[in-house]
CSV table of C-alpha atoms in Angstrom, one decimal:
chain,number,residue,atom,x,y,z
A,1,UNK,CA,0.0,0.0,0.0
A,2,UNK,CA,1.4,3.4,-1.1
A,3,UNK,CA,1.1,6.2,1.4
A,4,UNK,CA,0.9,9.7,0.1
A,5,UNK,CA,3.3,12.0,2.1
A,6,UNK,CA,3.1,15.1,0.0
A,7,UNK,CA,2.5,18.5,1.5
A,8,UNK,CA,-1.0,18.8,0.1
A,9,UNK,CA,-2.0,15.5,1.4
A,10,UNK,CA,-0.8,16.4,4.9
A,11,UNK,CA,-2.5,19.7,4.8
A,12,UNK,CA,-5.9,17.9,3.8
A,13,UNK,CA,-5.2,15.4,6.7
A,14,UNK,CA,-4.7,18.3,9.2
A,15,UNK,CA,-7.9,19.9,8.0
A,16,UNK,CA,-10.0,16.9,8.3
A,17,UNK,CA,-8.6,16.3,11.8
A,18,UNK,CA,-9.3,19.9,12.9
A,19,UNK,CA,-12.8,19.5,11.6
A,20,UNK,CA,-13.2,16.3,13.5
A,21,UNK,CA,-11.9,17.9,16.8
A,22,UNK,CA,-14.3,20.8,16.3
A,23,UNK,CA,-17.3,18.4,15.8
A,24,UNK,CA,-16.2,16.4,18.8
A,25,UNK,CA,-16.0,19.4,21.2
A,26,UNK,CA,-19.3,20.8,19.7
A,27,UNK,CA,-20.9,17.3,20.5
A,28,UNK,CA,-19.2,16.7,23.9
A,29,UNK,CA,-19.6,20.2,25.3
A,30,UNK,CA,-23.4,20.3,25.9
A,31,UNK,CA,-23.1,16.7,27.7
A,32,UNK,CA,-20.4,17.8,29.9
A,33,UNK,CA,-22.1,21.1,30.7
A,34,UNK,CA,-25.3,19.3,31.8
A,35,UNK,CA,-23.4,16.8,33.9
A,36,UNK,CA,-21.3,19.5,35.5
A,37,UNK,CA,-24.5,21.6,36.4
A,38,UNK,CA,-26.1,18.7,37.9
A,39,UNK,CA,-23.3,18.2,40.4
A,40,UNK,CA,-22.6,22.1,41.1
A,41,UNK,CA,-23.9,24.4,43.8
A,42,UNK,CA,-27.2,26.2,42.7
A,43,UNK,CA,-25.5,29.4,43.1
A,44,UNK,CA,-22.9,28.8,40.6
A,45,UNK,CA,-25.5,27.4,38.2
A,46,UNK,CA,-27.4,30.6,38.2
A,47,UNK,CA,-24.4,32.8,38.1
A,48,UNK,CA,-23.3,30.9,35.0
A,49,UNK,CA,-19.9,29.8,36.6
A,50,UNK,CA,-20.1,26.2,35.3
A,51,UNK,CA,-18.8,25.0,32.1
A,52,UNK,CA,-16.8,21.9,31.5
A,53,UNK,CA,-16.2,21.1,35.1
A,54,UNK,CA,-18.5,21.3,38.2
A,55,UNK,CA,-18.1,24.2,40.6
A,56,UNK,CA,-18.8,23.7,44.5
A,57,UNK,CA,-19.4,19.9,44.0
A,58,UNK,CA,-22.7,18.8,45.6
A,59,UNK,CA,-25.2,15.9,45.1
A,60,UNK,CA,-28.1,17.9,46.7
A,61,UNK,CA,-30.0,18.0,43.4
A,62,UNK,CA,-29.8,14.1,43.1
A,63,UNK,CA,-31.0,13.7,46.7
A,64,UNK,CA,-34.0,15.9,46.1
A,65,UNK,CA,-34.9,14.0,43.0
A,66,UNK,CA,-34.8,10.6,44.5
A,67,UNK,CA,-36.6,11.8,47.6
A,68,UNK,CA,-39.6,12.5,45.4
A,69,UNK,CA,-41.3,9.1,44.7
A,70,UNK,CA,-42.5,10.3,41.4
A,71,UNK,CA,-39.0,10.4,39.8
A,72,UNK,CA,-38.1,6.7,40.4
A,73,UNK,CA,-41.6,5.7,39.3
A,74,UNK,CA,-41.4,7.8,36.1
A,75,UNK,CA,-37.9,6.3,35.4
A,76,UNK,CA,-39.3,2.8,35.7
A,77,UNK,CA,-42.2,3.8,33.6
A,78,UNK,CA,-39.8,5.1,30.9
A,79,UNK,CA,-37.8,1.8,31.0
A,80,UNK,CA,-41.1,-0.2,30.9
A,81,UNK,CA,-42.5,1.7,27.9
A,82,UNK,CA,-39.1,1.6,26.0
A,83,UNK,CA,-38.8,-2.1,26.4
A,84,UNK,CA,-42.5,-2.9,25.7
A,85,UNK,CA,-42.4,-0.4,22.7
A,86,UNK,CA,-39.2,-1.6,21.1
A,87,UNK,CA,-40.5,-5.4,21.5
A,88,UNK,CA,-43.7,-4.5,19.7
A,89,UNK,CA,-41.9,-2.4,17.1
A,90,UNK,CA,-39.4,-5.2,16.2
A,91,UNK,CA,-42.0,-7.8,16.1
A,92,UNK,CA,-44.2,-6.1,13.7
A,93,UNK,CA,-41.4,-4.5,11.7
A,94,UNK,CA,-39.6,-7.7,11.2
A,95,UNK,CA,-42.6,-9.9,10.4
A,96,UNK,CA,-43.7,-7.3,7.7
A,97,UNK,CA,-40.2,-6.5,6.3
A,98,UNK,CA,-39.5,-10.2,5.7
A,99,UNK,CA,-42.3,-10.9,3.3
A,100,UNK,CA,-41.9,-7.6,1.5
A,101,UNK,CA,-38.3,-8.6,0.7
A,102,UNK,CA,-39.5,-11.7,-1.3
A,103,UNK,CA,-40.3,-11.3,-4.9
A,104,UNK,CA,-42.8,-14.0,-4.8
A,105,UNK,CA,-45.2,-11.9,-2.6
A,106,UNK,CA,-48.2,-10.9,-4.6
A,107,UNK,CA,-48.9,-7.2,-4.9
A,108,UNK,CA,-45.5,-6.3,-3.2
A,109,UNK,CA,-45.0,-3.3,-5.1
A,110,UNK,CA,-48.7,-2.1,-4.2
A,111,UNK,CA,-47.8,-2.6,-0.6
A,112,UNK,CA,-44.6,-0.7,-0.8
A,113,UNK,CA,-46.4,2.3,-2.2
A,114,UNK,CA,-48.9,2.4,0.4
A,115,UNK,CA,-46.2,2.1,3.1
A,116,UNK,CA,-44.3,5.1,1.5
A,117,UNK,CA,-47.4,7.2,1.4
A,118,UNK,CA,-47.7,6.9,5.3
A,119,UNK,CA,-44.3,8.6,5.6
A,120,UNK,CA,-45.9,11.7,4.1
A,121,UNK,CA,-49.5,11.6,5.1
A,122,UNK,CA,-51.3,10.8,8.3
A,123,UNK,CA,-54.8,10.8,9.8
A,124,UNK,CA,-54.1,13.5,12.2
A,125,UNK,CA,-54.1,13.9,16.0
A,126,UNK,CA,-57.8,14.1,16.6
A,127,UNK,CA,-58.8,11.0,14.6
A,128,UNK,CA,-55.9,9.1,16.2
A,129,UNK,CA,-57.0,10.0,19.6
A,130,UNK,CA,-60.5,8.8,19.0
A,131,UNK,CA,-59.4,5.6,17.7
A,132,UNK,CA,-57.1,5.1,20.7
A,133,UNK,CA,-60.0,5.9,23.0
A,134,UNK,CA,-62.6,3.6,21.1
A,135,UNK,CA,-60.1,0.8,21.4
A,136,UNK,CA,-59.9,1.1,25.2
A,137,UNK,CA,-56.2,2.0,25.2
A,138,UNK,CA,-56.6,5.5,26.6
A,139,UNK,CA,-54.6,6.0,29.9
A,140,UNK,CA,-52.4,2.9,29.2
A,141,UNK,CA,-49.1,2.1,28.0
A,142,UNK,CA,-50.5,0.5,24.9
A,143,UNK,CA,-51.6,3.9,23.7
A,144,UNK,CA,-47.7,4.7,23.4
A,145,UNK,CA,-46.8,1.7,21.6
A,146,UNK,CA,-49.5,0.2,19.5
A,147,UNK,CA,-50.3,3.1,17.2
A,148,UNK,CA,-46.7,3.5,16.3
A,149,UNK,CA,-45.9,-0.3,16.0
A,150,UNK,CA,-44.2,0.3,12.7
A,151,UNK,CA,-42.1,3.0,11.2
A,152,UNK,CA,-42.0,3.2,7.6
A,153,UNK,CA,-38.6,4.2,7.4
A,154,UNK,CA,-37.3,1.5,9.8
A,155,UNK,CA,-39.4,-1.0,7.7
A,156,UNK,CA,-37.5,-0.1,4.7
A,157,UNK,CA,-34.1,-0.4,6.2
A,158,UNK,CA,-35.2,-3.7,7.5
A,159,UNK,CA,-36.4,-5.0,4.2
A,160,UNK,CA,-33.2,-3.9,2.6
A,161,UNK,CA,-31.3,-6.3,5.1
A,162,UNK,CA,-33.6,-9.1,4.4
A,163,UNK,CA,-32.8,-8.7,0.7
A,164,UNK,CA,-29.1,-9.3,1.2
A,165,UNK,CA,-29.6,-12.7,2.7
A,166,UNK,CA,-28.8,-15.4,-0.1
A,167,UNK,CA,-32.2,-17.2,-1.2
A,168,UNK,CA,-30.1,-20.4,-1.6
A,169,UNK,CA,-29.8,-20.6,2.2
A,170,UNK,CA,-33.7,-20.4,2.6
A,171,UNK,CA,-34.2,-22.8,-0.2
A,172,UNK,CA,-31.9,-25.3,1.5
A,173,UNK,CA,-33.9,-25.0,4.7
A,174,UNK,CA,-37.3,-25.4,3.0
A,175,UNK,CA,-36.0,-28.6,1.4
A,176,UNK,CA,-35.2,-29.8,4.9
A,177,UNK,CA,-38.7,-29.2,5.8
A,178,UNK,CA,-38.4,-26.0,7.6
A,179,UNK,CA,-41.4,-23.5,8.0
A,180,UNK,CA,-41.2,-19.7,7.1
A,181,UNK,CA,-41.1,-19.0,10.9
A,182,UNK,CA,-38.2,-21.3,11.5
A,183,UNK,CA,-36.4,-19.9,8.4
A,184,UNK,CA,-36.9,-16.3,9.7
A,185,UNK,CA,-36.0,-16.8,13.3
A,186,UNK,CA,-33.1,-19.4,12.9
A,187,UNK,CA,-31.5,-18.3,9.5
A,188,UNK,CA,-32.5,-14.9,8.4
A,189,UNK,CA,-32.5,-12.9,11.6
A,190,UNK,CA,-29.1,-14.0,12.9
A,191,UNK,CA,-27.6,-13.1,9.4
A,192,UNK,CA,-29.3,-9.6,9.6
A,193,UNK,CA,-28.5,-8.8,13.4
A,194,UNK,CA,-26.9,-5.7,12.3
A,195,UNK,CA,-30.1,-4.4,10.8
A,196,UNK,CA,-32.1,-5.6,13.9
A,197,UNK,CA,-29.8,-3.8,16.2
A,198,UNK,CA,-29.9,-0.6,14.1
A,199,UNK,CA,-33.8,-0.2,14.2
A,200,UNK,CA,-33.9,-1.5,17.7
A,201,UNK,CA,-31.6,1.5,18.6
A,202,UNK,CA,-33.9,3.9,16.5
A,203,UNK,CA,-37.1,2.5,18.2
A,204,UNK,CA,-35.5,2.5,21.6
A,205,UNK,CA,-34.4,6.1,21.5
A,206,UNK,CA,-37.6,7.3,20.1
A,207,UNK,CA,-39.5,5.7,22.9
A,208,UNK,CA,-37.2,6.9,25.6
A,209,UNK,CA,-37.4,10.6,24.3
A,210,UNK,CA,-41.0,10.7,23.6
A,211,UNK,CA,-43.3,12.9,25.9
A,212,UNK,CA,-45.9,14.2,23.5
A,213,UNK,CA,-48.1,11.0,23.1
A,214,UNK,CA,-47.8,10.5,26.9
A,215,UNK,CA,-49.1,14.1,27.4
A,216,UNK,CA,-52.0,13.3,25.2
A,217,UNK,CA,-53.1,9.7,26.0
A,218,UNK,CA,-52.1,9.4,29.7
A,219,UNK,CA,-54.4,10.8,32.5
A,220,UNK,CA,-52.9,9.2,35.5
A,221,UNK,CA,-49.7,11.0,36.7
A,222,UNK,CA,-48.4,7.7,38.1
A,223,UNK,CA,-47.9,6.5,34.7
A,224,UNK,CA,-46.0,9.5,33.4
A,225,UNK,CA,-42.5,8.5,31.8
A,226,UNK,CA,-39.5,10.6,32.7
A,227,UNK,CA,-39.5,12.9,29.8
A,228,UNK,CA,-43.0,14.2,30.6
A,229,UNK,CA,-41.9,14.8,34.3
A,230,UNK,CA,-38.8,16.5,32.8
A,231,UNK,CA,-41.1,18.8,30.7
A,232,UNK,CA,-43.1,19.7,33.6
A,233,UNK,CA,-40.1,20.6,35.8
A,234,UNK,CA,-38.7,22.9,32.8
A,235,UNK,CA,-42.0,24.7,32.6
A,236,UNK,CA,-42.0,25.1,36.3
A,237,UNK,CA,-38.5,26.6,36.2
A,238,UNK,CA,-39.5,29.1,33.5
A,239,UNK,CA,-42.6,30.1,35.4
A,240,UNK,CA,-40.8,30.5,38.6
A,241,UNK,CA,-38.1,32.6,36.8
A,242,UNK,CA,-40.7,34.9,35.1
A,243,UNK,CA,-42.6,35.3,38.3
A,244,UNK,CA,-39.4,36.3,40.1
A,245,UNK,CA,-38.6,38.8,37.5
A,246,UNK,CA,-42.0,40.3,37.5
A,247,UNK,CA,-41.7,40.7,41.2
A,248,UNK,CA,-38.0,41.7,41.3
A,249,UNK,CA,-39.0,45.1,42.8
A,250,UNK,CA,-40.5,43.4,45.7
A,251,UNK,CA,-37.7,41.2,46.0
A,252,UNK,CA,-39.3,38.0,47.0
A,253,UNK,CA,-36.7,35.7,48.3
A,254,UNK,CA,-38.8,32.6,48.6
A,255,UNK,CA,-39.5,32.7,44.9
A,256,UNK,CA,-35.9,33.2,44.0
A,257,UNK,CA,-34.9,30.3,46.1
A,258,UNK,CA,-37.6,28.2,44.3
A,259,UNK,CA,-36.3,29.1,41.0
A,260,UNK,CA,-32.7,28.4,41.9
A,261,UNK,CA,-33.6,25.0,43.3
A,262,UNK,CA,-35.7,24.0,40.4
A,263,UNK,CA,-32.9,25.0,38.0
A,264,UNK,CA,-30.6,22.5,39.6
A,265,UNK,CA,-33.0,19.8,39.7
A,266,UNK,CA,-33.7,20.3,36.0
A,267,UNK,CA,-30.1,19.6,35.1
A,268,UNK,CA,-29.9,16.6,37.4
A,269,UNK,CA,-33.1,15.0,35.8
A,270,UNK,CA,-31.7,15.8,32.3
A,271,UNK,CA,-28.5,13.9,33.2
A,272,UNK,CA,-30.5,11.0,34.5
A,273,UNK,CA,-32.5,10.9,31.3
A,274,UNK,CA,-29.2,10.9,29.1
A,275,UNK,CA,-27.1,8.3,30.8
A,276,UNK,CA,-29.2,5.1,29.8
A,277,UNK,CA,-29.0,5.9,26.0
A,278,UNK,CA,-25.3,7.0,26.4
A,279,UNK,CA,-24.4,3.5,28.2
A,280,UNK,CA,-26.5,1.4,25.7
A,281,UNK,CA,-24.9,2.8,22.3
A,282,UNK,CA,-21.2,1.5,23.0
A,283,UNK,CA,-22.6,-2.1,23.1
A,284,UNK,CA,-24.3,-1.8,19.7
A,285,UNK,CA,-22.2,0.7,17.9
A,286,UNK,CA,-20.6,-1.8,15.4
A,287,UNK,CA,-23.9,-3.2,14.5
A,288,UNK,CA,-25.2,0.4,14.1
A,289,UNK,CA,-22.5,1.7,11.7
A,290,UNK,CA,-22.9,-1.4,9.7
A,291,UNK,CA,-26.6,-1.2,9.6
A,292,UNK,CA,-26.7,2.4,8.7
A,293,UNK,CA,-24.3,1.9,5.7
A,294,UNK,CA,-26.0,-1.1,4.3
A,295,UNK,CA,-29.4,0.3,4.7
A,296,UNK,CA,-28.5,3.5,2.9
A,297,UNK,CA,-26.2,2.3,0.2
A,298,UNK,CA,-28.1,-0.7,-1.1
A,299,UNK,CA,-31.6,-1.5,-2.0
């Protein structure tokens, strides 16, 4: 292998590395800033003294968070919704993508046209709410998983993976007496595990970060996911800040303390919501990179 060591090549290499460093810093800085704010004293948070590293290390915000029974409950709700939703998504997406990848399926192109149409048009929020309520799923976790059981984009990605599996392997299994379900579970899916891991990550992140559907379909606050609780805290922070600013001539110290405390709690809750996905990604990174490349370059 010949390595180009010319001056122009080195200049391009330095420029590429410089861009990568800038992108890395831009990506990491918000994460470090949130983590640092979550373990800093509230005074330094409001004063804007916190950047990359915590100032006045304190775990007071986390202790306040876990003293509230709603926070651990909402965390468990988010975990349950993510696991249930991802399982439902994978089951429906895989079982639909597999037949669509086969040329012998009648009306295959018509089905694909209908699926692609759903990427651009939907029934709307009110009809969807009426359907969810009519099916008895209102105020349950089913309302957050069943109506979004299949993503058209992820279905197309999964279908692309299944099309890469050699048909000779399936034909050999059929000759041995295997059924379609056996071929899918024991032959096709192990060969397409990069695609399964990719769409599983897409679905899991989507469920973990979602709050709008929970706000619409859940009535019982005990079923709220963490993202919805975080939204309420952010709104309380802003309302407390605005109220304090409006009353600044009267100098309401109690209101100021409330705004400061909620601000620190907000950063702590954001850090808690980020960590699970940050811890999950390294384990499936190699599958994710391969999955995105195959799903985007081949059809």
